[in-house]
Structures are given as C-alpha cells and as structure tokens.
Amino acid sequence: MRTSLLFLGTSAPDAGPDDMPAVALRAGSTLLLLDSGEGVQHKLVSSGLGLNKVTAVLVTHLHGDHVLGLVPLIQTRSLLFKPAPPLVVVGPPGIRRYLSESFSSLYFDPGDSLEIQEVRGSEELRLRGTPVSTVPLDHTVETLGYAVGLGGDTGVCYLTDTRPLSPERLGLRCQVLVHDSTFSWMDLERAREFKHSTALEAASFASSAGGRLLLLFHISSRYKDRGVLEREARRLHPHSYAAEKFMLLSLVL
Ligand SMILES: [Zn+2]
C-alpha cells in the first residue's frame, strides 16, 4: 500500500513560520488530515495535495491551534467543487456544535457532503476501508488520539496533545509514532502543568510501544534549535526526529 505522511504544521501555538498542527496521511486511496490548524487549506494547495482528495479530518480536540483551519477548508471545498466530494469529520464531543454554530454565523450551508462523527473515548472506526482506532488522551480538555491501521497489527499513531499514556492503552503497535513533544525534559514542570509531554517522555513511550520511528511534534517556539529535542529523545529511542513543516515521509510497511 502506498503510504506517506506530510507534515503541514508542527508547532505549539505561535505566530512563527512553522504553523499550527496538521498532518496529511495517505494510505492507499484514503487521504486523512490529522488536525486542521490555521491556514491548512493553503498548505494543502501549495503542497500539491489539493482540497478535493481529503477523505476525512480527524480532530484531536477543540483548542484553536488544532481546529481553526477546518471551517475555511470546508467552506472553500463547497465553493470550488459542485458537488463537494464527501468529507467525514471525526472529533470529540463539541465538534458538531462548533461547526454548526460557525456555519450558522457565516450564513453558510455545507450541504450533504459533510458527515460529522463525535467520538468519546475508545472506538473502532472504518473510514473508506481504513481502520482507525481512537483512544482518550490526557490533556486539559477532552482529547482523542488516533491510530490508523495499515495492515496487520501495525499503524501510524497520532498522539497530541497529551501527557504520556501507558502503551497498553493502545491496541495497535505504533510503527510510526507522531507524539506530543512540546517541551524538553528540563521544562518537565511546565509539561505537567499544561498537560503536554517532553521529548524524553515521547521517546520513552515510543520505546515501550514498539515504535520504529518517532516524530517529535507540537514543539514550543521556545526551542529555536529543534536538535536539542532530537538529541534528548535519542537517548532513549535512536530513531527520533523533530517534525518540520513540509517534511514528507514515504512509508514502506
Ligand atoms: Zn491543546
């Protein structure tokens, strides 16, 4: 199966150049968008992916940096394509209200092409044949992690924003793991206070979850040199890399 990950934004909330969280995961004919940070539609277009091929958007939680690109994305698709291709939005409770109130305020009707699925906790979904498991994360608001199955018991896991989980809570082996690494271990108290993870904690989780590749994600702008976090993570997990905007990974699984 042709599988790739393209990072469209990898930072914690900031007005810097790397932009808000969004990752495009292509698995065969399915194109999943993991979170939908501000400006994501422009990056989908400039990266060549386009707007019409996105099958589903998997939203982790309703903090603005993860969701503020979603309404413009849906609206532009509806304006450009008649009819707009079907789109599923999966998210925690509140996603339906957020979207319907936004559309209502904007005098916009997304029509029948949009399907919204609210998920609480652990569920098994199937999005155009691709299995997707959800897992509750440990953040300041209700937050979902996603594990996208890519055959057998392996997959790509997207776990942000969160304190580290115990690996047993995931039913899937995270061959590729995109994990919250907002802080360095030197700022562990801040990570605990704001319910995020350090790069060292992400690496510890990746090792025990059997992950082959760890991508450090949702990185605070306080770390001008992301190599600091890579070196920290590699103490526990040698195959750790700090994600960056427009980083493209072709996965051979
Ligand atoms: Zn958050």
CSV table of N, CA and C in Angstrom, one decimal, residues 38-105:
chain,number,residue,atom,x,y,z
A,38,GLU,N,-4.7,26.4,11.7
A,38,GLU,CA,-4.9,27.7,10.9
A,38,GLU,C,-4.2,27.6,9.6
A,39,GLY,N,-4.8,28.0,8.5
A,39,GLY,CA,-4.2,28.1,7.2
A,39,GLY,C,-3.9,26.8,6.5
A,40,VAL,N,-4.5,25.7,7.0
A,40,VAL,CA,-4.2,24.4,6.4
A,40,VAL,C,-4.6,24.3,5.0
A,41,GLN,N,-5.7,25.0,4.6
A,41,GLN,CA,-6.1,24.8,3.1
A,41,GLN,C,-5.0,25.4,2.2
A,42,HIS,N,-4.3,26.4,2.6
A,42,HIS,CA,-3.3,27.0,1.7
A,42,HIS,C,-2.1,26.0,1.6
A,43,LYS,N,-1.8,25.3,2.7
A,43,LYS,CA,-0.7,24.3,2.7
A,43,LYS,C,-1.1,23.1,1.9
A,44,LEU,N,-2.4,22.7,1.9
A,44,LEU,CA,-2.8,21.5,1.1
A,44,LEU,C,-2.6,21.9,-0.4
A,45,VAL,N,-2.9,23.1,-0.7
A,45,VAL,CA,-2.8,23.5,-2.1
A,45,VAL,C,-1.4,23.7,-2.5
A,46,SER,N,-0.6,24.4,-1.7
A,46,SER,CA,0.8,24.6,-2.1
A,46,SER,C,1.7,23.4,-2.1
A,47,SER,N,1.2,22.4,-1.3
A,47,SER,CA,2.0,21.1,-1.3
A,47,SER,C,1.6,20.2,-2.5
A,48,GLY,N,0.5,20.6,-3.2
A,48,GLY,CA,0.1,19.7,-4.3
A,48,GLY,C,-0.9,18.7,-4.0
A,49,LEU,N,-1.3,18.6,-2.7
A,49,LEU,CA,-2.3,17.6,-2.3
A,49,LEU,C,-3.7,18.0,-2.8
A,50,GLY,N,-3.9,19.3,-2.7
A,50,GLY,CA,-5.2,19.9,-3.1
A,50,GLY,C,-6.3,19.7,-2.0
A,51,LEU,N,-7.5,20.2,-2.3
A,51,LEU,CA,-8.5,20.2,-1.3
A,51,LEU,C,-9.5,19.1,-1.5
A,52,ASN,N,-9.6,18.6,-2.7
A,52,ASN,CA,-10.8,17.7,-3.0
A,52,ASN,C,-10.5,16.2,-2.7
A,53,LYS,N,-9.2,15.9,-2.4
A,53,LYS,CA,-8.9,14.5,-2.2
A,53,LYS,C,-9.0,14.1,-0.7
A,54,VAL,N,-9.1,15.1,0.2
A,54,VAL,CA,-9.2,14.7,1.6
A,54,VAL,C,-10.4,13.9,1.9
A,55,THR,N,-10.3,12.7,2.5
A,55,THR,CA,-11.4,11.8,2.8
A,55,THR,C,-12.0,12.2,4.1
A,56,ALA,N,-11.1,12.4,5.1
A,56,ALA,CA,-11.6,12.7,6.4
A,56,ALA,C,-10.7,13.5,7.2
A,57,VAL,N,-11.2,14.3,8.1
A,57,VAL,CA,-10.4,15.1,9.0
A,57,VAL,C,-10.6,14.5,10.4
A,58,LEU,N,-9.5,14.2,11.1
A,58,LEU,CA,-9.5,13.6,12.4
A,58,LEU,C,-9.0,14.7,13.4
A,59,VAL,N,-9.9,15.2,14.2
A,59,VAL,CA,-9.6,16.3,15.1
A,59,VAL,C,-9.4,15.8,16.5
A,60,THR,N,-8.2,16.2,17.0
A,60,THR,CA,-7.9,15.7,18.4
A,60,THR,C,-8.7,16.4,19.5
A,61,HIS,N,-8.8,17.7,19.4
A,61,HIS,CA,-9.6,18.4,20.4
A,61,HIS,C,-9.9,19.8,20.0
A,62,LEU,N,-10.6,20.5,20.8
A,62,LEU,CA,-11.1,21.8,20.4
A,62,LEU,C,-10.3,23.0,20.9
A,63,HIS,N,-9.0,22.8,21.0
A,63,HIS,CA,-8.2,24.0,21.2
A,63,HIS,C,-7.9,24.6,19.8
A,64,GLY,N,-7.9,26.0,19.8
A,64,GLY,CA,-7.9,26.6,18.5
A,64,GLY,C,-6.8,26.3,17.6
A,65,ASP,N,-5.6,26.0,18.1
A,65,ASP,CA,-4.5,25.7,17.2
A,65,ASP,C,-4.7,24.4,16.4
A,66,HIS,N,-5.6,23.6,16.8
A,66,HIS,CA,-5.8,22.3,16.1
A,66,HIS,C,-7.0,22.3,15.2
A,67,VAL,N,-7.8,23.4,15.3
A,67,VAL,CA,-9.1,23.3,14.6
A,67,VAL,C,-9.5,24.6,13.8
A,68,LEU,N,-8.7,25.6,13.9
A,68,LEU,CA,-9.1,26.9,13.3
A,68,LEU,C,-9.0,26.9,11.8
A,69,GLY,N,-8.4,25.9,11.2
A,69,GLY,CA,-8.3,25.8,9.7
A,69,GLY,C,-9.5,25.0,9.1
A,70,LEU,N,-10.3,24.4,10.0
A,70,LEU,CA,-11.3,23.5,9.5
A,70,LEU,C,-12.5,24.2,8.7
A,71,VAL,N,-13.0,25.2,9.3
A,71,VAL,CA,-14.2,25.9,8.7
A,71,VAL,C,-13.8,26.5,7.3
A,72,PRO,N,-12.7,27.2,7.2
A,72,PRO,CA,-12.3,27.7,5.9
A,72,PRO,C,-12.1,26.5,4.9
A,73,LEU,N,-11.5,25.4,5.3
A,73,LEU,CA,-11.3,24.3,4.4
A,73,LEU,C,-12.6,23.7,3.9
A,74,ILE,N,-13.6,23.6,4.8
A,74,ILE,CA,-14.9,23.0,4.3
A,74,ILE,C,-15.6,24.0,3.4
A,75,GLN,N,-15.5,25.3,3.8
A,75,GLN,CA,-16.2,26.3,3.0
A,75,GLN,C,-15.6,26.4,1.6
A,76,THR,N,-14.3,26.5,1.5
A,76,THR,CA,-13.6,26.6,0.2
A,76,THR,C,-14.0,25.4,-0.7
A,77,ARG,N,-13.9,24.2,-0.1
A,77,ARG,CA,-14.3,23.0,-0.9
A,77,ARG,C,-15.7,23.1,-1.5
A,78,SER,N,-16.6,23.6,-0.7
A,78,SER,CA,-18.0,23.8,-1.1
A,78,SER,C,-18.1,24.8,-2.3
A,79,LEU,N,-17.3,25.8,-2.2
A,79,LEU,CA,-17.3,26.9,-3.2
A,79,LEU,C,-16.7,26.4,-4.5
A,80,LEU,N,-15.6,25.6,-4.4
A,80,LEU,CA,-14.8,25.2,-5.6
A,80,LEU,C,-15.4,24.0,-6.3
A,81,PHE,N,-16.0,23.1,-5.6
A,81,PHE,CA,-16.4,21.8,-6.2
A,81,PHE,C,-18.0,21.7,-6.1
A,82,LYS,N,-18.6,21.5,-7.2
A,82,LYS,CA,-20.1,21.3,-7.2
A,82,LYS,C,-20.4,19.9,-7.9
A,83,PRO,N,-20.8,18.9,-7.1
A,83,PRO,CA,-20.9,19.0,-5.7
A,83,PRO,C,-19.6,18.7,-5.0
A,84,ALA,N,-19.5,19.2,-3.7
A,84,ALA,CA,-18.2,19.0,-3.0
A,84,ALA,C,-18.1,17.5,-2.7
A,85,PRO,N,-16.9,16.9,-2.8
A,85,PRO,CA,-16.7,15.5,-2.5
A,85,PRO,C,-17.0,15.2,-1.0
A,86,PRO,N,-17.5,14.0,-0.7
A,86,PRO,CA,-17.8,13.7,0.7
A,86,PRO,C,-16.6,13.9,1.6
A,87,LEU,N,-16.9,14.4,2.8
A,87,LEU,CA,-15.9,14.6,3.8
A,87,LEU,C,-16.5,14.2,5.2
A,88,VAL,N,-15.7,13.4,5.9
A,88,VAL,CA,-16.1,13.0,7.2
A,88,VAL,C,-15.2,13.8,8.2
A,89,VAL,N,-15.8,14.4,9.2
A,89,VAL,CA,-15.0,15.0,10.3
A,89,VAL,C,-15.3,14.2,11.5
A,90,VAL,N,-14.2,13.7,12.1
A,90,VAL,CA,-14.3,12.9,13.4
A,90,VAL,C,-13.7,13.8,14.5
A,91,GLY,N,-14.3,13.9,15.6
A,91,GLY,CA,-13.7,14.6,16.7
A,91,GLY,C,-14.4,14.3,18.0
A,92,PRO,N,-14.0,15.0,19.1
A,92,PRO,CA,-14.6,14.7,20.4
A,92,PRO,C,-15.9,15.5,20.5
A,93,PRO,N,-16.7,15.2,21.5
A,93,PRO,CA,-18.0,15.9,21.7
A,93,PRO,C,-17.7,17.4,21.7
A,94,GLY,N,-18.6,18.1,21.0
A,94,GLY,CA,-18.4,19.5,20.8
A,94,GLY,C,-18.1,19.9,19.4
A,95,ILE,N,-17.5,19.0,18.6
A,95,ILE,CA,-17.1,19.3,17.3
A,95,ILE,C,-18.3,19.7,16.4
A,96,ARG,N,-19.4,18.9,16.6
A,96,ARG,CA,-20.6,19.2,15.9
A,96,ARG,C,-21.1,20.6,16.1
A,97,ARG,N,-21.2,21.0,17.4
A,97,ARG,CA,-21.7,22.3,17.8
A,97,ARG,C,-20.8,23.4,17.3
A,98,TYR,N,-19.5,23.2,17.4
A,98,TYR,CA,-18.5,24.2,16.9
A,98,TYR,C,-18.7,24.4,15.4
A,99,LEU,N,-18.9,23.4,14.6
A,99,LEU,CA,-19.0,23.6,13.2
A,99,LEU,C,-20.4,24.2,12.9
A,100,SER,N,-21.4,23.6,13.5
A,100,SER,CA,-22.8,24.2,13.1
A,100,SER,C,-22.9,25.6,13.5
A,101,GLU,N,-22.4,26.0,14.7
A,101,GLU,CA,-22.5,27.4,15.1
A,101,GLU,C,-21.6,28.3,14.2
A,102,SER,N,-20.5,27.8,13.8
A,102,SER,CA,-19.6,28.6,12.9
A,102,SER,C,-20.3,28.8,11.5
A,103,PHE,N,-20.8,27.7,11.0
A,103,PHE,CA,-21.5,27.8,9.7
A,103,PHE,C,-22.7,28.7,9.8
A,104,SER,N,-23.5,28.6,10.8
A,104,SER,CA,-24.7,29.4,11.0
A,104,SER,C,-24.3,30.9,11.1
A,105,SER,N,-23.2,31.2,11.8
A,105,SER,CA,-22.8,32.6,12.0
A,105,SER,C,-22.3,33.2,10.6
